[in-house]
Short mmCIF file of C-alpha atoms in Angstrom, two decimals:
data_model
loop_
_atom_site.label_atom_id
_atom_site.label_comp_id
_atom_site.label_asym_id
_atom_site.label_seq_id
_atom_site.Cartn_x
_atom_site.Cartn_y
_atom_site.Cartn_z
CA MET D 1 18.41 73.78 -2.89
CA THR D 2 15.70 72.42 -5.14
CA TYR D 3 15.84 68.80 -6.33
CA THR D 4 14.23 67.56 -9.51
CA PRO D 5 12.86 63.98 -9.27
CA TYR D 6 14.54 61.55 -11.68
CA LEU D 7 13.05 58.10 -12.23
CA ILE D 8 15.46 55.16 -12.15
CA SER D 9 13.70 52.00 -13.34
CA ASN D 10 13.88 48.84 -15.39
CA TYR D 11 17.37 47.72 -14.35
CA ALA D 12 19.38 45.67 -16.84
CA THR D 13 19.92 42.94 -14.26
CA GLY D 14 17.70 41.30 -11.67
CA LEU D 15 14.45 39.39 -11.72
CA ASP D 16 11.67 41.12 -13.67
CA ARG D 17 8.08 39.89 -13.40
CA GLU D 18 5.11 41.45 -15.21
CA LEU D 19 6.34 44.99 -15.84
CA GLN D 20 3.79 47.76 -15.96
CA PRO D 21 2.82 48.70 -19.55
CA TRP D 22 4.57 52.09 -19.39
CA LEU D 23 7.86 50.33 -18.51
CA LEU D 24 7.76 47.96 -21.47
CA PRO D 25 10.36 48.47 -24.25
CA ASN D 26 9.09 50.22 -27.37
CA ASP D 27 9.25 46.98 -29.36
CA ALA D 28 7.51 44.86 -26.72
CA PHE D 29 4.24 43.02 -27.33
CA THR D 30 1.26 44.15 -25.29
CA ASP D 31 -0.48 40.87 -26.15
CA LEU D 32 1.51 37.90 -27.44
CA LEU D 33 -0.87 35.21 -28.64
CA ASP D 34 0.13 31.69 -29.64
CA GLY D 35 3.76 32.38 -28.74
CA PHE D 36 6.26 33.03 -25.97
CA VAL D 37 9.48 34.92 -25.26
CA TYR D 38 12.55 32.94 -24.18
CA ARG D 39 15.82 34.74 -23.41
CA GLY D 40 14.73 37.81 -25.29
CA VAL D 41 13.72 35.94 -28.44
CA THR D 42 10.10 35.68 -29.62
CA ASN D 43 9.10 32.08 -30.40
CA LYS D 44 5.96 30.70 -32.00
CA ARG D 45 4.27 28.03 -29.92
CA ASP D 46 4.46 24.68 -31.68
CA GLY D 47 1.25 23.04 -32.75
CA TYR D 48 0.77 19.36 -33.45
CA SER D 49 -0.81 19.24 -36.91
CA GLY D 50 2.45 18.73 -38.78
CA PHE D 51 3.47 15.31 -37.51
CA ALA D 52 3.16 12.61 -40.17
CA ASN D 53 2.13 9.00 -39.69
CA GLY D 54 3.95 8.18 -42.92
CA LEU D 55 7.64 8.40 -43.74
CA LYS D 56 7.90 12.18 -44.31
CA SER D 57 4.83 11.99 -46.53
CA THR D 58 2.56 14.90 -47.38
CA TYR D 59 -0.23 13.23 -45.40
CA THR D 60 -0.21 14.42 -41.80
CA GLU D 61 -2.38 13.87 -38.75
CA SER D 62 -2.34 15.19 -35.20
CA ARG D 63 -2.20 11.75 -33.62
CA MET D 64 0.29 10.53 -31.05
CA VAL D 65 1.74 7.04 -30.87
CA HIS D 66 1.90 4.51 -28.05
CA GLN D 67 4.56 1.79 -28.06
CA ILE D 68 3.52 -1.77 -27.22
CA ALA D 69 5.85 -4.07 -25.28
CA ALA D 70 7.27 -7.09 -27.12
CA ILE D 71 4.64 -9.70 -27.98
CA ALA D 72 4.95 -13.31 -29.18
CA PRO D 73 3.44 -14.44 -32.51
CA ALA D 74 -0.21 -15.42 -32.72
CA THR D 75 0.63 -18.40 -34.92
CA GLY D 76 3.85 -20.24 -35.78
CA ALA D 77 5.66 -22.96 -33.86
CA ILE D 78 9.22 -22.35 -32.63
CA ASP D 79 10.45 -25.88 -33.30
CA GLY D 80 13.65 -25.46 -35.31
CA ALA D 81 11.83 -26.12 -38.58
CA ASN D 82 9.08 -23.50 -38.93
CA ARG D 83 10.07 -20.11 -40.35
CA THR D 84 6.69 -18.35 -40.73
CA TYR D 85 4.91 -16.33 -38.01
CA THR D 86 1.88 -14.05 -37.87
CA TRP D 87 0.48 -11.36 -35.56
CA THR D 88 -2.67 -9.23 -35.35
CA LEU D 89 -1.79 -5.76 -34.01
CA THR D 90 -3.85 -2.92 -32.53
CA THR D 91 -4.67 -0.44 -35.28
CA PRO D 92 -3.87 1.88 -36.89
CA VAL D 93 -0.24 0.75 -36.85
CA ALA D 94 2.44 3.46 -37.07
CA ARG D 95 4.59 3.12 -40.16
CA GLY D 96 8.25 2.29 -39.64
CA ARG D 97 7.67 1.18 -36.03
CA VAL D 98 7.37 -2.63 -36.34
CA VAL D 99 10.47 -4.62 -35.34
CA ILE D 100 10.56 -8.45 -35.17
CA THR D 101 13.47 -10.18 -33.45
CA GLY D 102 14.41 -13.85 -33.38
CA SER D 103 16.83 -14.70 -30.56
CA ASN D 104 18.55 -17.88 -31.89
CA PRO D 105 19.93 -17.33 -34.40
CA VAL D 106 19.69 -13.56 -34.06
CA GLN D 107 17.47 -12.29 -36.88
CA VAL D 108 15.97 -8.79 -36.94
CA LEU D 109 13.31 -7.66 -39.42
CA ILE D 110 12.58 -3.91 -39.52
CA ASP D 111 9.46 -2.28 -40.94
CA ASN D 112 10.38 -0.27 -44.04
CA GLY D 113 7.30 1.96 -43.75
CA LEU D 114 5.97 0.70 -47.07
CA GLY D 115 4.27 -2.48 -45.90
CA GLY D 116 7.33 -4.73 -45.97
CA PHE D 117 10.51 -5.52 -44.04
CA THR D 118 14.25 -5.25 -44.38
CA GLY D 119 16.50 -7.92 -42.89
CA PRO D 120 16.97 -11.72 -43.02
CA GLY D 121 13.56 -12.70 -44.37
CA ILE D 122 10.41 -11.41 -46.02
CA GLY D 123 7.04 -10.24 -44.76
CA THR D 124 4.07 -7.91 -45.05
CA ILE D 125 2.31 -5.40 -42.79
CA ASN D 126 -1.22 -4.08 -43.21
CA TYR D 127 -1.21 -0.79 -41.26
CA THR D 128 -5.00 -0.56 -41.40
CA THR D 129 -6.00 -4.09 -40.31
CA GLY D 130 -2.92 -4.83 -38.19
CA ALA D 131 -2.16 -8.12 -39.96
CA VAL D 132 1.57 -9.01 -39.95
CA SER D 133 3.16 -12.07 -41.54
CA ILE D 134 6.90 -12.80 -41.83
CA THR D 135 9.13 -15.66 -42.94
CA PHE D 136 12.67 -15.78 -41.55
CA THR D 137 15.59 -16.90 -43.69
CA THR D 138 16.57 -19.41 -40.99
CA ALA D 139 14.14 -21.28 -38.73
CA PRO D 140 14.41 -20.17 -35.07
CA ALA D 141 15.83 -22.84 -32.77
CA VAL D 142 13.76 -24.77 -30.24
CA ALA D 143 13.26 -22.83 -26.96
CA SER D 144 14.32 -19.54 -28.59
CA THR D 145 12.02 -16.49 -28.83
CA VAL D 146 10.34 -14.55 -31.63
CA LEU D 147 9.08 -11.15 -30.43
CA LEU D 148 7.51 -8.12 -32.09
CA THR D 149 7.45 -4.50 -30.90
CA TYR D 150 5.44 -1.73 -32.54
CA SER D 151 3.60 1.56 -32.06
CA TYR D 152 0.02 2.43 -32.89
CA TYR D 153 -2.18 5.51 -32.85
CA PRO D 154 -4.64 5.46 -29.93
CA GLY D 155 -6.43 8.47 -31.47
CA LEU D 156 -6.70 10.30 -28.14
CA PRO D 157 -7.04 14.11 -27.96
CA VAL D 158 -3.83 16.07 -27.46
CA MET D 159 -4.05 17.90 -24.11
CA GLY D 160 -0.61 19.47 -23.79
CA VAL D 161 2.14 20.81 -26.07
CA MET D 162 5.19 21.59 -23.92
CA SER D 163 8.79 22.76 -24.32
CA PHE D 164 11.68 21.34 -22.29
CA TYR D 165 14.99 23.20 -22.10
CA PRO D 166 17.94 20.87 -21.27
CA THR D 167 21.44 21.99 -20.30
CA ASN D 168 22.49 22.35 -23.96
CA ASN D 169 19.53 24.71 -24.60
CA ILE D 170 18.38 22.62 -27.57
CA ARG D 171 14.65 22.71 -26.97
CA GLN D 172 12.70 19.45 -26.94
CA LEU D 173 9.03 19.37 -27.91
CA ILE D 174 6.93 17.22 -25.57
CA VAL D 175 3.33 16.35 -26.48
CA ALA D 176 0.84 14.66 -24.14
CA ASP D 177 -2.66 13.31 -24.66
CA THR D 178 -5.05 11.99 -22.00
CA ARG D 179 -2.98 8.85 -21.36
CA TYR D 180 0.47 9.02 -22.94
CA VAL D 181 3.46 11.33 -23.51
CA ASN D 182 5.52 11.66 -26.70
CA ARG D 183 8.75 13.46 -27.62
CA TYR D 184 9.27 14.87 -31.09
CA ASN D 185 12.29 13.38 -32.86
CA PRO D 186 13.60 15.89 -35.45
CA ALA D 187 15.89 13.27 -37.02
CA THR D 188 12.95 11.06 -38.03
CA ASP D 189 10.23 13.76 -38.09
CA ARG D 190 8.11 11.61 -35.78
CA LEU D 191 6.79 11.41 -32.24
CA ASP D 192 8.39 8.81 -29.95
CA ASP D 193 6.53 7.37 -26.97
CA ILE D 194 8.27 8.21 -23.65
CA SER D 195 5.32 7.45 -21.37
CA SER D 196 5.83 6.35 -17.79
CA VAL D 197 4.91 2.79 -16.81
CA THR D 198 1.37 3.69 -15.70
CA ALA D 199 -0.97 5.37 -18.19
CA TYR D 200 -2.78 8.54 -17.10
CA ASN D 201 -6.51 8.87 -16.43
CA GLY D 202 -7.32 12.19 -18.07
CA THR D 203 -10.34 13.09 -20.18
CA ALA D 204 -10.86 15.51 -23.06
CA THR D 205 -11.22 18.40 -20.55
CA ASP D 206 -8.12 17.69 -18.43
CA PHE D 207 -5.43 19.88 -19.96
CA TRP D 208 -1.82 19.58 -18.85
CA SER D 209 -0.19 22.47 -16.99
CA TRP D 210 3.59 22.56 -17.21
CA VAL D 211 6.68 24.45 -16.09
CA ASN D 212 10.46 24.15 -16.45
CA TYR D 213 11.68 23.86 -12.84
CA ALA D 214 15.26 22.78 -12.08
CA ASP D 215 16.12 20.37 -9.25
CA PRO D 216 18.19 21.37 -6.15
CA SER D 217 21.38 20.79 -8.18
CA SER D 218 20.15 23.14 -10.94
CA VAL D 219 19.61 20.25 -13.35
CA PRO D 220 16.77 21.16 -15.78
CA ARG D 221 13.45 19.36 -15.41
CA LEU D 222 10.02 19.62 -16.98
CA LEU D 223 7.13 19.24 -14.53
CA PHE D 224 3.56 18.75 -15.77
CA SER D 225 0.23 17.94 -14.14
CA ASN D 226 -3.35 17.27 -15.25
CA GLY D 227 -5.26 17.79 -12.00
CA VAL D 228 -6.89 14.35 -12.13
CA VAL D 229 -7.58 12.38 -8.95
CA GLY D 230 -5.52 9.19 -9.15
CA ASP D 231 -2.75 10.75 -11.26
CA VAL D 232 0.32 12.55 -9.90
CA ILE D 233 2.63 15.33 -11.07
CA GLN D 234 5.08 14.06 -13.67
CA VAL D 235 8.76 15.00 -14.13
CA TYR D 236 10.81 14.67 -17.32
CA ASP D 237 14.61 14.92 -17.06
CA GLY D 238 15.50 14.75 -20.76
CA SER D 239 15.33 10.99 -21.08
CA THR D 240 12.59 9.46 -18.89
CA VAL D 241 9.23 10.39 -17.40
CA ALA D 242 8.51 9.54 -13.74
CA ALA D 243 6.38 10.65 -10.79
CA TYR D 244 7.53 13.91 -9.15
CA ALA D 245 8.79 13.57 -5.56
CA PRO D 246 7.98 16.76 -3.58
CA THR D 247 10.12 17.84 -0.63
CA PHE D 248 7.14 17.74 1.73
CA THR D 249 4.98 14.67 2.37
CA PRO D 250 1.39 15.14 1.13
CA GLY D 251 1.08 11.55 -0.01
CA THR D 252 0.25 11.53 -3.74
CA LEU D 253 0.33 15.02 -5.24
CA ASN D 254 -1.31 16.54 -8.32
CA ALA D 255 -2.53 20.02 -9.29
CA ARG D 256 -4.68 21.83 -11.86
CA GLN D 257 -2.15 24.64 -12.44
CA MET D 258 1.62 25.00 -11.92
CA PHE D 259 3.76 28.14 -11.84
CA ASN D 260 7.37 29.08 -11.14
CA VAL D 261 7.27 32.26 -9.05
CA ARG D 262 10.64 33.61 -7.87
CA ASP D 263 12.22 30.16 -7.97
CA ARG D 264 9.37 28.55 -6.07
CA LEU D 265 6.95 25.98 -7.43
CA VAL D 266 3.39 27.18 -6.86
CA LEU D 267 0.45 24.79 -7.27
CA PHE D 268 -3.23 25.71 -7.58
CA GLN D 269 -6.12 23.34 -6.89
CA THR D 270 -3.92 20.65 -5.43
CA ILE D 271 -4.93 17.02 -5.03
CA GLU D 272 -3.15 15.67 -1.96
CA ALA D 273 -3.51 12.02 -1.01
CA GLY D 274 -6.58 11.82 -3.27
CA THR D 275 -8.33 14.88 -1.78
CA LEU D 276 -9.07 17.85 -4.07
CA PHE D 277 -8.50 21.29 -2.54
CA LEU D 278 -10.44 24.01 -4.37
CA GLU D 279 -9.36 27.41 -5.73
CA GLU D 280 -8.58 28.97 -2.37
CA SER D 281 -5.85 26.39 -1.70
CA VAL D 282 -2.31 27.25 -2.79
CA SER D 283 0.77 25.12 -2.11
CA GLN D 284 4.37 26.06 -2.70
CA GLU D 285 7.78 24.56 -2.16
CA GLN D 286 11.37 25.62 -2.69
CA GLU D 287 14.12 23.23 -3.66
#
């Protein structure tokens, strides 16, 4: 009896990695530039030129923000009588990001994005020079506090534009420069600073490599690394950014490239305990 060979290939289920060109569907892309495919849907990779430093204005710049911790006024006594306080901020100041809070009585002035404030008092902001002056409606009490928080544009080069997929599958856009990390807020059309406590040490040639890699409980995480000695792999869980804790003990760990290969995290050009291992070194771990 003669048998005729019949090819069975390209199963509907299972893990497919890098199919040969002759196995690709008729509508597949041979080369997909500036984009990616997620769950069978073609997506355009997000750039960073459309983020405004004004309140939804037509003027846009590709600059990320960094949030400054609360600072006390440069001038103005807190003596129960004085109501006027001034600051000089790092420039350029991000519009709509200045908040001034008096603790006793509680008085909160919020930047309106137009050079003034809303709340119990009046004031002005010069976004170019960083000069801020406010006058509360009621003088802050003795021994109370008057603190200001704000964001400014460091003007650092953007080194990574990443996508994080949480459990609800509503994609979050994460943008990182050489020192800080931001998350795009679609409600305000702005970037919010979510940087970890310690700033990074990258340069204009240290691009971020990133991968979505769930934890042992299948909780989504975004891992990203810049391959810089002194920095470590970062992990973002949807709310905060922190140092990644590997299951083995290399000391501090960083890498130039990261991949998810058959549910394993693969690292190229690792930096373990401050020592750089060159191209021939590959590390992997499974969680």
